[in-house]
């Protein structure tokens, strides 16, 4: 990962992407593990307002847990910790914790345009997505302009090993339907510890 470009891009446009963030072997192990885990339908909102709304998103999830997770999952969490340290050092973001989940979108799955920060809770500061497979077509992460969220700024194709991160409260984005299953780890660097 290019630290300078990461910092520059986050400041300049609110998001950053790079390839080969995940080592290919680690990426394969994480994908294998995802395929064997009991994933559950994703929800919208937080706490008592949590609901399954398949018209908005229809991915399924498995939350990472550093205590019960595998060696590969621990390595991933360490990578997120390293990223958190870089962002704290360079941007003084005061990040303290990572929360994240494996995600599976079935063929034609989607997540409509949204921001990641909850209205009632501003602990999610930086969103971080790593892709675990490479759909032949579709499945893009559509990023909207920070200055004008009506304008599409970039469609980033999911690709094994690729990383995308963005400011959770500023960047509108959506997941476009893919022609096959789409696998990733999505997570958030946060300020507070629950
Ligand atoms: C999310 C999300 C983007 C992606 O999980 O909130 O926007 O590319 N994911 O998977
Ligand atoms: Mn999102």
GROMACS .gro file of C-alpha atoms and ligand atoms in nm:
model
  205
    1UNK     CA    1   0.000   0.000   0.000
    2UNK     CA    2   0.122   0.346  -0.087
    3UNK     CA    3   0.086   0.545   0.233
    4UNK     CA    4   0.136   0.883   0.070
    5UNK     CA    5  -0.125   0.816  -0.193
    6UNK     CA    6  -0.365   0.681   0.070
    7UNK     CA    7  -0.341   0.997   0.279
    8UNK     CA    8  -0.345   1.230  -0.021
    9UNK     CA    9  -0.652   1.062  -0.176
   10UNK     CA   10  -0.850   1.055   0.148
   11UNK     CA   11  -0.790   1.427   0.200
   12UNK     CA   12  -0.838   1.523  -0.164
   13UNK     CA   13  -1.150   1.325  -0.258
   14UNK     CA   14  -1.250   1.124   0.050
   15UNK     CA   15  -1.165   0.778  -0.083
   16UNK     CA   16  -0.873   0.558  -0.191
   17UNK     CA   17  -0.827   0.227  -0.373
   18UNK     CA   18  -0.528   0.002  -0.437
   19UNK     CA   19  -0.463  -0.345  -0.575
   20UNK     CA   20  -0.280  -0.635  -0.410
   21UNK     CA   21  -0.357  -0.512  -0.060
   22UNK     CA   22  -0.421  -0.874   0.040
   23UNK     CA   23  -0.157  -1.136  -0.023
   24UNK     CA   24  -0.310  -1.387  -0.272
   25UNK     CA   25  -0.269  -1.680  -0.033
   26UNK     CA   26  -0.436  -1.494   0.253
   27UNK     CA   27  -0.713  -1.387   0.015
   28UNK     CA   28  -0.777  -1.751  -0.085
   29UNK     CA   29  -0.784  -1.874   0.273
   30UNK     CA   30  -1.026  -1.598   0.374
   31UNK     CA   31  -1.252  -1.686   0.079
   32UNK     CA   32  -1.246  -2.057   0.171
   33UNK     CA   33  -1.339  -1.969   0.528
   34UNK     CA   34  -1.620  -1.740   0.420
   35UNK     CA   35  -1.764  -2.022   0.208
   36UNK     CA   36  -1.781  -2.251   0.511
   37UNK     CA   37  -1.932  -1.999   0.757
   38UNK     CA   38  -2.300  -1.963   0.853
   39UNK     CA   39  -2.380  -1.627   0.693
   40UNK     CA   40  -2.694  -1.436   0.794
   41UNK     CA   41  -2.909  -1.183   0.605
   42UNK     CA   42  -2.773  -0.829   0.646
   43UNK     CA   43  -2.975  -0.567   0.831
   44UNK     CA   44  -3.019  -0.192   0.799
   45UNK     CA   45  -2.987   0.044   1.096
   46UNK     CA   46  -2.867  -0.015   1.447
   47UNK     CA   47  -3.008  -0.145   1.775
   48UNK     CA   48  -3.386  -0.157   1.801
   49UNK     CA   49  -3.433  -0.008   1.452
   50UNK     CA   50  -3.244  -0.297   1.283
   51UNK     CA   51  -3.444  -0.453   1.000
   52UNK     CA   52  -3.392  -0.684   0.706
   53UNK     CA   53  -3.492  -0.482   0.396
   54UNK     CA   54  -3.405  -0.681   0.083
   55UNK     CA   55  -3.509  -0.393  -0.147
   56UNK     CA   56  -3.216  -0.191  -0.010
   57UNK     CA   57  -2.953  -0.459   0.044
   58UNK     CA   58  -2.957  -0.835   0.007
   59UNK     CA   59  -2.609  -0.946   0.109
   60UNK     CA   60  -2.542  -1.192   0.388
   61UNK     CA   61  -2.283  -1.150   0.659
   62UNK     CA   62  -2.063  -1.308   0.918
   63UNK     CA   63  -1.905  -1.073   1.174
   64UNK     CA   64  -1.533  -1.112   1.246
   65UNK     CA   65  -1.433  -1.178   1.604
   66UNK     CA   66  -1.070  -1.159   1.712
   67UNK     CA   67  -1.121  -1.410   1.991
   68UNK     CA   68  -1.286  -1.692   1.798
   69UNK     CA   69  -1.155  -1.613   1.448
   70UNK     CA   70  -0.905  -1.824   1.253
   71UNK     CA   71  -0.537  -1.741   1.201
   72UNK     CA   72  -0.618  -1.582   0.863
   73UNK     CA   73  -0.892  -1.367   1.019
   74UNK     CA   74  -0.648  -1.255   1.288
   75UNK     CA   75  -0.396  -1.160   1.020
   76UNK     CA   76  -0.667  -0.954   0.848
   77UNK     CA   77  -0.751  -0.781   1.177
   78UNK     CA   78  -0.380  -0.704   1.222
   79UNK     CA   79  -0.376  -0.544   0.875
   80UNK     CA   80  -0.671  -0.327   0.981
   81UNK     CA   81  -0.485  -0.233   1.298
   82UNK     CA   82  -0.182  -0.128   1.092
   83UNK     CA   83  -0.404   0.080   0.866
   84UNK     CA   84  -0.562   0.241   1.174
   85UNK     CA   85  -0.217   0.333   1.311
   86UNK     CA   86  -0.117   0.496   0.980
   87UNK     CA   87  -0.438   0.699   0.966
   88UNK     CA   88  -0.406   0.808   1.328
   89UNK     CA   89  -0.044   0.912   1.279
   90UNK     CA   90  -0.101   1.103   0.956
   91UNK     CA   91  -0.454   1.239   0.999
   92UNK     CA   92  -0.505   1.244   1.379
   93UNK     CA   93  -0.836   1.061   1.340
   94UNK     CA   94  -0.832   0.913   1.691
   95UNK     CA   95  -0.941   0.570   1.564
   96UNK     CA   96  -0.958   0.305   1.836
   97UNK     CA   97  -1.127  -0.005   1.701
   98UNK     CA   98  -1.215  -0.207   1.391
   99UNK     CA   99  -1.545  -0.386   1.336
  100UNK     CA  100  -1.609  -0.584   1.021
  101UNK     CA  101  -1.778  -0.875   0.854
  102UNK     CA  102  -1.746  -1.116   0.567
  103UNK     CA  103  -2.007  -1.035   0.302
  104UNK     CA  104  -2.157  -1.245   0.027
  105UNK     CA  105  -2.374  -1.099  -0.249
  106UNK     CA  106  -2.553  -1.363  -0.454
  107UNK     CA  107  -2.566  -1.322  -0.831
  108UNK     CA  108  -2.750  -0.992  -0.900
  109UNK     CA  109  -2.721  -0.891  -0.534
  110UNK     CA  110  -2.694  -0.520  -0.456
  111UNK     CA  111  -2.679  -0.254  -0.188
  112UNK     CA  112  -2.851   0.070  -0.289
  113UNK     CA  113  -2.694   0.414  -0.251
  114UNK     CA  114  -2.614   0.498   0.112
  115UNK     CA  115  -2.360   0.637   0.358
  116UNK     CA  116  -2.213   0.412   0.627
  117UNK     CA  117  -2.243   0.636   0.929
  118UNK     CA  118  -2.560   0.586   1.132
  119UNK     CA  119  -2.765   0.900   1.201
  120UNK     CA  120  -2.775   0.843   1.576
  121UNK     CA  121  -2.413   0.733   1.606
  122UNK     CA  122  -2.099   0.882   1.452
  123UNK     CA  123  -1.840   0.627   1.561
  124UNK     CA  124  -1.775   0.489   1.212
  125UNK     CA  125  -1.507   0.711   1.063
  126UNK     CA  126  -1.336   0.516   0.783
  127UNK     CA  127  -1.497   0.235   0.581
  128UNK     CA  128  -1.263  -0.035   0.452
  129UNK     CA  129  -1.356  -0.300   0.194
  130UNK     CA  130  -1.132  -0.583   0.072
  131UNK     CA  131  -1.245  -0.800  -0.216
  132UNK     CA  132  -1.199  -1.176  -0.204
  133UNK     CA  133  -1.299  -1.271  -0.560
  134UNK     CA  134  -1.315  -1.121  -0.909
  135UNK     CA  135  -1.659  -1.137  -1.076
  136UNK     CA  136  -1.631  -1.148  -1.455
  137UNK     CA  137  -1.863  -0.851  -1.488
  138UNK     CA  138  -2.064  -0.615  -1.268
  139UNK     CA  139  -2.051  -0.590  -0.890
  140UNK     CA  140  -1.886  -0.249  -0.899
  141UNK     CA  141  -1.865  -0.029  -0.595
  142UNK     CA  142  -2.009   0.296  -0.729
  143UNK     CA  143  -1.857   0.597  -0.554
  144UNK     CA  144  -2.035   0.934  -0.568
  145UNK     CA  145  -1.858   1.267  -0.553
  146UNK     CA  146  -1.804   1.409  -0.207
  147UNK     CA  147  -1.879   1.758  -0.339
  148UNK     CA  148  -2.194   1.653  -0.525
  149UNK     CA  149  -2.342   1.315  -0.427
  150UNK     CA  150  -2.562   1.321  -0.738
  151UNK     CA  151  -2.253   1.276  -0.955
  152UNK     CA  152  -2.094   0.933  -1.007
  153UNK     CA  153  -1.721   0.972  -0.953
  154UNK     CA  154  -1.595   0.616  -1.008
  155UNK     CA  155  -1.708   0.257  -1.054
  156UNK     CA  156  -1.454   0.032  -0.883
  157UNK     CA  157  -1.468  -0.331  -0.994
  158UNK     CA  158  -1.435  -0.590  -0.722
  159UNK     CA  159  -1.106  -0.774  -0.769
  160UNK     CA  160  -0.942  -1.030  -0.538
  161UNK     CA  161  -0.691  -0.852  -0.314
  162UNK     CA  162  -0.815  -0.501  -0.397
  163UNK     CA  163  -0.876  -0.252  -0.115
  164UNK     CA  164  -1.108   0.046  -0.107
  165UNK     CA  165  -1.141   0.284   0.185
  166UNK     CA  166  -1.342   0.603   0.226
  167UNK     CA  167  -1.472   0.848   0.484
  168UNK     CA  168  -1.783   0.684   0.630
  169UNK     CA  169  -1.988   1.000   0.679
  170UNK     CA  170  -1.904   1.178   0.353
  171UNK     CA  171  -1.905   0.932   0.066
  172UNK     CA  172  -2.230   0.806  -0.084
  173UNK     CA  173  -2.180   0.470  -0.252
  174UNK     CA  174  -2.367   0.164  -0.375
  175UNK     CA  175  -2.299  -0.195  -0.477
  176UNK     CA  176  -2.403  -0.275  -0.833
  177UNK     CA  177  -2.539  -0.619  -0.926
  178UNK     CA  178  -2.280  -0.874  -1.045
  179UNK     CA  179  -2.309  -1.168  -1.285
  180UNK     CA  180  -2.204  -1.413  -1.013
  181UNK     CA  181  -2.142  -1.429  -0.637
  182UNK     CA  182  -1.936  -1.145  -0.495
  183UNK     CA  183  -1.730  -1.194  -0.179
  184UNK     CA  184  -1.565  -0.932   0.040
  185UNK     CA  185  -1.478  -0.818   0.389
  186UNK     CA  186  -1.639  -0.486   0.480
  187UNK     CA  187  -1.547  -0.301   0.796
  188UNK     CA  188  -1.514   0.028   0.978
  189UNK     CA  189  -1.245   0.200   1.174
  190UNK     CA  190  -1.418   0.362   1.467
  191UNK     CA  191  -1.349   0.609   1.742
  192UNK     CA  192  -1.522   0.464   2.047
  193UNK     CA  193  -1.509   0.126   2.213
  194UNK     CA  194  -1.855  -0.002   2.296
  195LIG     C1  195  -2.123  -0.183   0.287
  195LIG     C2  196  -2.079  -0.149   0.149
  195LIG     C3  197  -1.939  -0.194  -0.041
  195LIG     C4  198  -1.879  -0.307  -0.118
  195LIG     O1  199  -2.110  -0.301   0.326
  195LIG     O2  200  -2.172  -0.092   0.357
  195LIG     O3  201  -2.111  -0.041   0.106
  195LIG     O4  202  -1.814  -0.279  -0.221
  195LIG     N1  203  -2.002  -0.235   0.080
  195LIG     O5  204  -1.898  -0.422  -0.082
  196LIG    MN1  205  -2.159   0.096   0.264
   0.00000   0.00000   0.00000
